[in-house]
Amino acid sequence: MSPRHAADTHETCVAVREVLNRVGDKWSVFVVGTLSDGPRRFSELKRTIEGISQRMLTLTLRGLERDGLVTRTVFPTIPPRVDYALTPLGRTLLEPVMALMAWSEKHRVAIQDARDRFDGRLKKRARD
């Protein structure tokens, strides 16, 4: 492998890792999936995404906005209304995210069974 090819490969890996760190984390997948139906208010997102804390939702939305995947629109009302929506770039994530969510749902039982078998083998080894 040439030094230039190695540098290109390293740069590609770094770039891919950065993107996957954002769009592949648990909460980003849920936020993108929830926004697939259109803009949502912060409180709607929090209510819809079970288990997410207010702080984690704030950090996730901020990261998605920074990466150009989500827009934040503030309406000058009292109290202020803030809507979040997918950008055109964010909408391109819908197909892979929805496919991942469907795959997860379809295979969750098989994955749990595999985990149980694995954990059982570890417990058996520990006893032996």
GROMACS .gro file of N, CA and C in nm:
model
  384
    1MET      N    1   0.085  -0.117   0.000
    1MET     CA    2   0.000   0.000   0.000
    1MET      C    3   0.089   0.123   0.000
    2SER      N    4   0.063   0.216  -0.090
    2SER     CA    5   0.144   0.337  -0.099
    2SER      C    6   0.113   0.429   0.018
    3PRO      N    7   0.210   0.516   0.055
    3PRO     CA    8   0.185   0.609   0.165
    3PRO      C    9   0.063   0.698   0.138
    4ARG      N   10   0.043   0.738   0.011
    4ARG     CA   11  -0.072   0.823  -0.022
    4ARG      C   12  -0.204   0.748  -0.004
    5HIS      N   13  -0.204   0.620  -0.048
    5HIS     CA   14  -0.325   0.539  -0.033
    5HIS      C   15  -0.357   0.518   0.116
    6ALA      N   16  -0.253   0.495   0.196
    6ALA     CA   17  -0.273   0.477   0.341
    6ALA      C   18  -0.332   0.604   0.402
    7ALA      N   19  -0.284   0.720   0.359
    7ALA     CA   20  -0.336   0.847   0.411
    7ALA      C   21  -0.481   0.866   0.369
    8ASP      N   22  -0.513   0.834   0.242
    8ASP     CA   23  -0.651   0.845   0.195
    8ASP      C   24  -0.743   0.752   0.274
    9THR      N   25  -0.697   0.630   0.298
    9THR     CA   26  -0.776   0.533   0.372
    9THR      C   27  -0.800   0.582   0.514
   10HIS      N   28  -0.696   0.636   0.578
   10HIS     CA   29  -0.709   0.688   0.713
   10HIS      C   30  -0.810   0.803   0.717
   11GLU      N   31  -0.799   0.896   0.623
   11GLU     CA   32  -0.892   1.009   0.618
   11GLU      C   33  -1.035   0.962   0.596
   12THR      N   34  -1.053   0.864   0.510
   12THR     CA   35  -1.186   0.810   0.485
   12THR      C   36  -1.242   0.746   0.612
   13CYS      N   37  -1.160   0.668   0.680
   13CYS     CA   38  -1.204   0.602   0.804
   13CYS      C   39  -1.245   0.704   0.909
   14VAL      N   40  -1.167   0.809   0.923
   14VAL     CA   41  -1.200   0.914   1.020
   14VAL      C   42  -1.332   0.980   0.984
   15ALA      N   43  -1.349   1.012   0.857
   15ALA     CA   44  -1.472   1.077   0.813
   15ALA      C   45  -1.593   0.988   0.835
   16VAL      N   46  -1.582   0.862   0.799
   16VAL     CA   47  -1.692   0.768   0.816
   16VAL      C   48  -1.723   0.749   0.964
   17ARG      N   49  -1.621   0.737   1.046
   17ARG     CA   50  -1.641   0.720   1.190
   17ARG      C   51  -1.714   0.839   1.250
   18GLU      N   52  -1.677   0.960   1.209
   18GLU     CA   53  -1.743   1.080   1.260
   18GLU      C   54  -1.892   1.082   1.224
   19VAL      N   55  -1.923   1.048   1.101
   19VAL     CA   56  -2.063   1.046   1.058
   19VAL      C   57  -2.140   0.936   1.131
   20LEU      N   58  -2.082   0.817   1.139
   20LEU     CA   59  -2.151   0.707   1.207
   20LEU      C   60  -2.168   0.733   1.356
   21ASN      N   61  -2.073   0.803   1.417
   21ASN     CA   62  -2.090   0.839   1.558
   21ASN      C   63  -2.215   0.925   1.577
   22ARG      N   64  -2.246   1.009   1.482
   22ARG     CA   65  -2.364   1.095   1.493
   22ARG      C   66  -2.491   1.018   1.458
   23VAL      N   67  -2.496   0.962   1.339
   23VAL     CA   68  -2.622   0.904   1.292
   23VAL      C   69  -2.644   0.762   1.344
   24GLY      N   70  -2.542   0.701   1.399
   24GLY     CA   71  -2.556   0.564   1.446
   24GLY      C   72  -2.582   0.551   1.594
   25ASP      N   73  -2.582   0.662   1.666
   25ASP     CA   74  -2.608   0.647   1.808
   25ASP      C   75  -2.757   0.627   1.833
   26LYS      N   76  -2.786   0.565   1.942
   26LYS     CA   77  -2.922   0.523   1.976
   26LYS      C   78  -3.024   0.635   1.965
   27TRP      N   79  -2.995   0.749   2.023
   27TRP     CA   80  -3.096   0.856   2.029
   27TRP      C   81  -3.113   0.925   1.895
   28SER      N   82  -3.008   0.940   1.817
   28SER     CA   83  -3.021   1.004   1.686
   28SER      C   84  -3.113   0.923   1.595
   29VAL      N   85  -3.101   0.791   1.602
   29VAL     CA   86  -3.188   0.705   1.520
   29VAL      C   87  -3.334   0.729   1.557
   30PHE      N   88  -3.363   0.736   1.687
   30PHE     CA   89  -3.501   0.760   1.730
   30PHE      C   90  -3.550   0.899   1.691
   31VAL      N   91  -3.465   1.000   1.704
   31VAL     CA   92  -3.505   1.137   1.667
   31VAL      C   93  -3.534   1.144   1.518
   32VAL      N   94  -3.445   1.091   1.436
   32VAL     CA   95  -3.466   1.094   1.290
   32VAL      C   96  -3.594   1.018   1.255
   33GLY      N   97  -3.613   0.902   1.314
   33GLY     CA   98  -3.735   0.825   1.289
   33GLY      C   99  -3.860   0.900   1.331
   34THR      N  100  -3.856   0.966   1.444
   34THR     CA  101  -3.972   1.040   1.493
   34THR      C  102  -4.002   1.161   1.405
   35LEU      N  103  -3.898   1.225   1.354
   35LEU     CA  104  -3.918   1.342   1.267
   35LEU      C  105  -3.957   1.304   1.125
   36SER      N  106  -3.965   1.176   1.096
   36SER     CA  107  -4.000   1.133   0.960
   36SER      C  108  -4.140   1.178   0.921
   37ASP      N  109  -4.228   1.195   1.019
   37ASP     CA  110  -4.366   1.238   0.991
   37ASP      C  111  -4.380   1.389   0.981
   38GLY      N  112  -4.273   1.463   1.001
   38GLY     CA  113  -4.280   1.608   0.993
   38GLY      C  114  -4.229   1.674   1.120
   39PRO      N  115  -4.233   1.808   1.123
   39PRO     CA  116  -4.179   1.883   1.236
   39PRO      C  117  -4.246   1.845   1.368
   40ARG      N  118  -4.168   1.851   1.473
   40ARG     CA  119  -4.218   1.822   1.608
   40ARG      C  120  -4.161   1.925   1.706
   41ARG      N  121  -4.238   1.951   1.808
   41ARG     CA  122  -4.190   2.035   1.917
   41ARG      C  123  -4.104   1.949   2.009
   42PHE      N  124  -4.019   2.017   2.086
   42PHE     CA  125  -3.930   1.948   2.179
   42PHE      C  126  -4.009   1.855   2.271
   43SER      N  127  -4.117   1.908   2.328
   43SER     CA  128  -4.196   1.829   2.423
   43SER      C  129  -4.259   1.707   2.356
   44GLU      N  130  -4.298   1.719   2.229
   44GLU     CA  131  -4.352   1.604   2.156
   44GLU      C  132  -4.245   1.497   2.137
   45LEU      N  133  -4.124   1.541   2.102
   45LEU     CA  134  -4.014   1.447   2.084
   45LEU      C  135  -3.985   1.375   2.216
   46LYS      N  136  -3.978   1.450   2.324
   46LYS     CA  137  -3.948   1.391   2.454
   46LYS      C  138  -4.054   1.290   2.495
   47ARG      N  139  -4.179   1.324   2.470
   47ARG     CA  140  -4.289   1.236   2.506
   47ARG      C  141  -4.289   1.109   2.419
   48THR      N  142  -4.253   1.122   2.293
   48THR     CA  143  -4.257   1.011   2.198
   48THR      C  144  -4.139   0.915   2.215
   49ILE      N  145  -4.022   0.968   2.248
   49ILE     CA  146  -3.900   0.886   2.256
   49ILE      C  147  -3.883   0.839   2.399
   50GLU      N  148  -3.929   0.718   2.424
   50GLU     CA  149  -3.929   0.663   2.560
   50GLU      C  150  -3.788   0.649   2.614
   51GLY      N  151  -3.767   0.700   2.735
   51GLY     CA  152  -3.640   0.681   2.804
   51GLY      C  153  -3.537   0.790   2.783
   52ILE      N  154  -3.561   0.883   2.693
   52ILE     CA  155  -3.462   0.988   2.669
   52ILE      C  156  -3.480   1.099   2.772
   53SER      N  157  -3.369   1.145   2.827
   53SER     CA  158  -3.374   1.255   2.923
   53SER      C  159  -3.379   1.387   2.846
   54GLN      N  160  -3.420   1.491   2.915
   54GLN     CA  161  -3.426   1.622   2.853
   54GLN      C  162  -3.287   1.664   2.805
   55ARG      N  163  -3.187   1.641   2.888
   55ARG     CA  164  -3.050   1.679   2.852
   55ARG      C  165  -3.001   1.601   2.729
   56MET      N  166  -3.028   1.470   2.725
   56MET     CA  167  -2.983   1.390   2.611
   56MET      C  168  -3.055   1.429   2.483
   57LEU      N  169  -3.183   1.461   2.494
   57LEU     CA  170  -3.256   1.507   2.376
   57LEU      C  171  -3.199   1.639   2.327
   58THR      N  172  -3.170   1.730   2.419
   58THR     CA  173  -3.110   1.858   2.382
   58THR      C  174  -2.976   1.837   2.311
   59LEU      N  175  -2.890   1.753   2.368
   59LEU     CA  176  -2.758   1.727   2.307
   59LEU      C  177  -2.771   1.660   2.171
   60THR      N  178  -2.864   1.566   2.159
   60THR     CA  179  -2.883   1.495   2.033
   60THR      C  180  -2.933   1.591   1.925
   61LEU      N  181  -3.033   1.672   1.958
   61LEU     CA  182  -3.085   1.769   1.861
   61LEU      C  183  -2.978   1.870   1.820
   62ARG      N  184  -2.900   1.915   1.917
   62ARG     CA  185  -2.793   2.010   1.886
   62ARG      C  186  -2.690   1.948   1.791
   63GLY      N  187  -2.653   1.823   1.816
   63GLY     CA  188  -2.558   1.754   1.727
   63GLY      C  189  -2.613   1.735   1.588
   64LEU      N  190  -2.741   1.694   1.580
   64LEU     CA  191  -2.804   1.675   1.449
   64LEU      C  192  -2.816   1.807   1.374
   65GLU      N  193  -2.844   1.913   1.447
   65GLU     CA  194  -2.851   2.046   1.385
   65GLU      C  195  -2.713   2.090   1.336
   66ARG      N  196  -2.612   2.068   1.417
   66ARG     CA  197  -2.475   2.104   1.380
   66ARG      C  198  -2.431   2.034   1.253
   67ASP      N  199  -2.473   1.907   1.239
   67ASP     CA  200  -2.435   1.827   1.122
   67ASP      C  201  -2.524   1.853   1.001
   68GLY      N  202  -2.620   1.946   1.015
   68GLY     CA  203  -2.705   1.981   0.901
   68GLY      C  204  -2.817   1.883   0.873
   69LEU      N  205  -2.853   1.802   0.973
   69LEU     CA  206  -2.955   1.700   0.953
   69LEU      C  207  -3.092   1.744   1.005
   70VAL      N  208  -3.093   1.839   1.097
   70VAL     CA  209  -3.215   1.888   1.159
   70VAL      C  210  -3.213   2.040   1.163
   71THR      N  211  -3.329   2.101   1.143
   71THR     CA  212  -3.340   2.247   1.160
   71THR      C  213  -3.417   2.274   1.289
   72ARG      N  214  -3.386   2.388   1.348
   72ARG     CA  215  -3.453   2.435   1.469
   72ARG      C  216  -3.516   2.569   1.434
   73THR      N  217  -3.647   2.577   1.446
   73THR     CA  218  -3.718   2.701   1.413
   73THR      C  219  -3.786   2.754   1.538
   74VAL      N  220  -3.754   2.878   1.575
   74VAL     CA  221  -3.813   2.942   1.693
   74VAL      C  222  -3.922   3.036   1.647
   75PHE      N  223  -4.041   3.021   1.704
   75PHE     CA  224  -4.154   3.108   1.672
   75PHE      C  225  -4.170   3.209   1.785
   76PRO      N  226  -4.186   3.338   1.750
   76PRO     CA  227  -4.192   3.444   1.852
   76PRO      C  228  -4.329   3.450   1.922
   77THR      N  229  -4.360   3.347   1.996
   77THR     CA  230  -4.483   3.343   2.073
   77THR      C  231  -4.447   3.345   2.221
   78ILE      N  232  -4.547   3.358   2.304
   78ILE     CA  233  -4.525   3.353   2.448
   78ILE      C  234  -4.604   3.235   2.503
   79PRO      N  235  -4.540   3.134   2.557
   79PRO     CA  236  -4.395   3.111   2.557
   79PRO      C  237  -4.347   3.078   2.416
   80PRO      N  238  -4.215   3.094   2.393
   80PRO     CA  239  -4.162   3.067   2.260
   80PRO      C  240  -4.190   2.922   2.218
   81ARG      N  241  -4.221   2.904   2.092
   81ARG     CA  242  -4.243   2.771   2.037
   81ARG      C  243  -4.124   2.735   1.950
   82VAL      N  244  -4.071   2.616   1.969
   82VAL     CA  245  -3.955   2.570   1.891
   82VAL      C  246  -3.993   2.439   1.824
   83ASP      N  247  -3.977   2.436   1.692
   83ASP     CA  248  -4.002   2.315   1.614
   83ASP      C  249  -3.871   2.262   1.559
   84TYR      N  250  -3.863   2.131   1.552
   84TYR     CA  251  -3.749   2.063   1.491
   84TYR      C  252  -3.799   1.984   1.371
   85ALA      N  253  -3.721   1.986   1.264
   85ALA     CA  254  -3.759   1.915   1.142
   85ALA      C  255  -3.633   1.864   1.073
   86LEU      N  256  -3.650   1.760   0.993
   86LEU     CA  257  -3.539   1.709   0.914
   86LEU      C  258  -3.510   1.805   0.799
   87THR      N  259  -3.385   1.824   0.769
   87THR     CA  260  -3.343   1.899   0.651
   87THR      C  261  -3.350   1.804   0.531
   88PRO      N  262  -3.332   1.856   0.409
   88PRO     CA  263  -3.324   1.764   0.294
   88PRO      C  264  -3.215   1.659   0.313
   89LEU      N  265  -3.101   1.698   0.369
   89LEU     CA  266  -2.995   1.601   0.397
   89LEU      C  267  -3.042   1.500   0.501
   90GLY      N  268  -3.108   1.547   0.605
   90GLY     CA  269  -3.161   1.458   0.709
   90GLY      C  270  -3.262   1.359   0.654
   91ARG      N  271  -3.343   1.403   0.558
   91ARG     CA  272  -3.443   1.314   0.497
   91ARG      C  273  -3.376   1.199   0.421
   92THR      N  274  -3.254   1.221   0.373
   92THR     CA  275  -3.184   1.112   0.304
   92THR      C  276  -3.147   0.999   0.400
   93LEU      N  277  -3.151   1.027   0.529
   93LEU     CA  278  -3.122   0.925   0.630
   93LEU      C  279  -3.242   0.835   0.658
   94LEU      N  280  -3.361   0.878   0.617
   94LEU     CA  281  -3.481   0.804   0.653
   94LEU      C  282  -3.479   0.659   0.604
   95GLU      N  283  -3.441   0.637   0.480
   95GLU     CA  284  -3.443   0.500   0.427
   95GLU      C  285  -3.351   0.408   0.508
   96PRO      N  286  -3.223   0.443   0.528
   96PRO     CA  287  -3.139   0.351   0.606
   96PRO      C  288  -3.181   0.341   0.753
   97VAL      N  289  -3.226   0.450   0.813
   97VAL     CA  290  -3.266   0.446   0.953
   97VAL      C  291  -3.391   0.361   0.970
   98MET      N  292  -3.489   0.380   0.883
   98MET     CA  293  -3.612   0.301   0.893
   98MET      C  294  -3.583   0.153   0.866
   99ALA      N  295  -3.492   0.125   0.774
   99ALA     CA  296  -3.454  -0.013   0.748
   99ALA      C  297  -3.387  -0.075   0.871
  100LEU      N  298  -3.301   0.000   0.936
  100LEU     CA  299  -3.234  -0.047   1.057
  100LEU      C  300  -3.336  -0.073   1.168
  101MET      N  301  -3.431   0.018   1.183
  101MET     CA  302  -3.534   0.000   1.285
  101MET      C  303  -3.619  -0.124   1.255
  102ALA      N  304  -3.657  -0.144   1.129
  102ALA     CA  305  -3.736  -0.261   1.091
  102ALA      C  306  -3.657  -0.389   1.114
  103TRP      N  307  -3.529  -0.388   1.076
  103TRP     CA  308  -3.444  -0.505   1.096
  103TRP      C  309  -3.434  -0.537   1.245
  104SER      N  310  -3.415  -0.434   1.327
  104SER     CA  311  -3.404  -0.453   1.473
  104SER      C  312  -3.530  -0.516   1.530
  105GLU      N  313  -3.644  -0.466   1.488
  105GLU     CA  314  -3.771  -0.520   1.536
  105GLU      C  315  -3.788  -0.666   1.492
  106LYS      N  316  -3.755  -0.693   1.367
  106LYS     CA  317  -3.773  -0.828   1.313
  106LYS      C  318  -3.684  -0.930   1.383
  107HIS      N  319  -3.563  -0.889   1.422
  107HIS     CA  320  -3.464  -0.983   1.475
  107HIS      C  321  -3.438  -0.970   1.625
  108ARG      N  322  -3.515  -0.889   1.693
  108ARG     CA  323  -3.487  -0.865   1.836
  108ARG      C  324  -3.497  -0.993   1.919
  109VAL      N  325  -3.594  -1.079   1.890
  109VAL     CA  326  -3.610  -1.202   1.967
  109VAL      C  327  -3.490  -1.295   1.943
  110ALA      N  328  -3.449  -1.309   1.818
  110ALA     CA  329  -3.334  -1.394   1.786
  110ALA      C  330  -3.207  -1.341   1.854
  111ILE      N  331  -3.191  -1.211   1.856
  111ILE     CA  332  -3.074  -1.150   1.920
  111ILE      C  333  -3.078  -1.176   2.071
  112GLN      N  334  -3.195  -1.159   2.131
  112GLN     CA  335  -3.206  -1.184   2.275
  112GLN      C  336  -3.179  -1.330   2.306
  113ASP      N  337  -3.228  -1.420   2.223
  113ASP     CA  338  -3.200  -1.563   2.242
  113ASP      C  339  -3.051  -1.591   2.235
  114ALA      N  340  -2.983  -1.531   2.139
  114ALA     CA  341  -2.838  -1.549   2.124
  114ALA      C  342  -2.765  -1.495   2.247
  115ARG      N  343  -2.808  -1.381   2.298
  115ARG     CA  344  -2.747  -1.324   2.419
  115ARG      C  345  -2.766  -1.418   2.538
  116ASP      N  346  -2.887  -1.470   2.552
  116ASP     CA  347  -2.915  -1.561   2.664
  116ASP      C  348  -2.827  -1.685   2.657
  117ARG      N  349  -2.812  -1.743   2.536
  117ARG     CA  350  -2.726  -1.861   2.518
  117ARG      C  351  -2.580  -1.827   2.553
  118PHE      N  352  -2.533  -1.715   2.503
  118PHE     CA  353  -2.395  -1.671   2.528
  118PHE      C  354  -2.372  -1.653   2.678
  119ASP      N  355  -2.464  -1.579   2.744
  119ASP     CA  356  -2.450  -1.553   2.887
  119ASP      C  357  -2.456  -1.684   2.967
  120GLY      N  358  -2.541  -1.777   2.921
  120GLY     CA  359  -2.549  -1.908   2.987
  120GLY      C  360  -2.417  -1.983   2.979
  121ARG      N  361  -2.352  -1.978   2.862
  121ARG     CA  362  -2.222  -2.044   2.847
  121ARG      C  363  -2.118  -1.980   2.938
  122LEU      N  364  -2.120  -1.847   2.949
  122LEU     CA  365  -2.024  -1.779   3.037
  122LEU      C  366  -2.046  -1.819   3.183
  123LYS      N  367  -2.171  -1.827   3.225
  123LYS     CA  368  -2.202  -1.866   3.364
  123LYS      C  369  -2.157  -2.009   3.390
  124LYS      N  370  -2.180  -2.095   3.291
  124LYS     CA  371  -2.139  -2.236   3.306
  124LYS      C  372  -1.988  -2.246   3.318
  125ARG      N  373  -1.913  -2.173   3.238
  125ARG     CA  374  -1.766  -2.174   3.246
  125ARG      C  375  -1.718  -2.123   3.381
  126ALA      N  376  -1.787  -2.020   3.432
  126ALA     CA  377  -1.746  -1.963   3.561
  126ALA      C  378  -1.767  -2.063   3.675
  127ARG      N  379  -1.871  -2.146   3.662
  127ARG     CA  380  -1.898  -2.247   3.766
  127ARG      C  381  -1.800  -2.363   3.757
  128ASP      N  382  -1.753  -2.396   3.637
  128ASP     CA  383  -1.666  -2.513   3.616
  128ASP      C  384  -1.526  -2.489   3.663
   0.00000   0.00000   0.00000
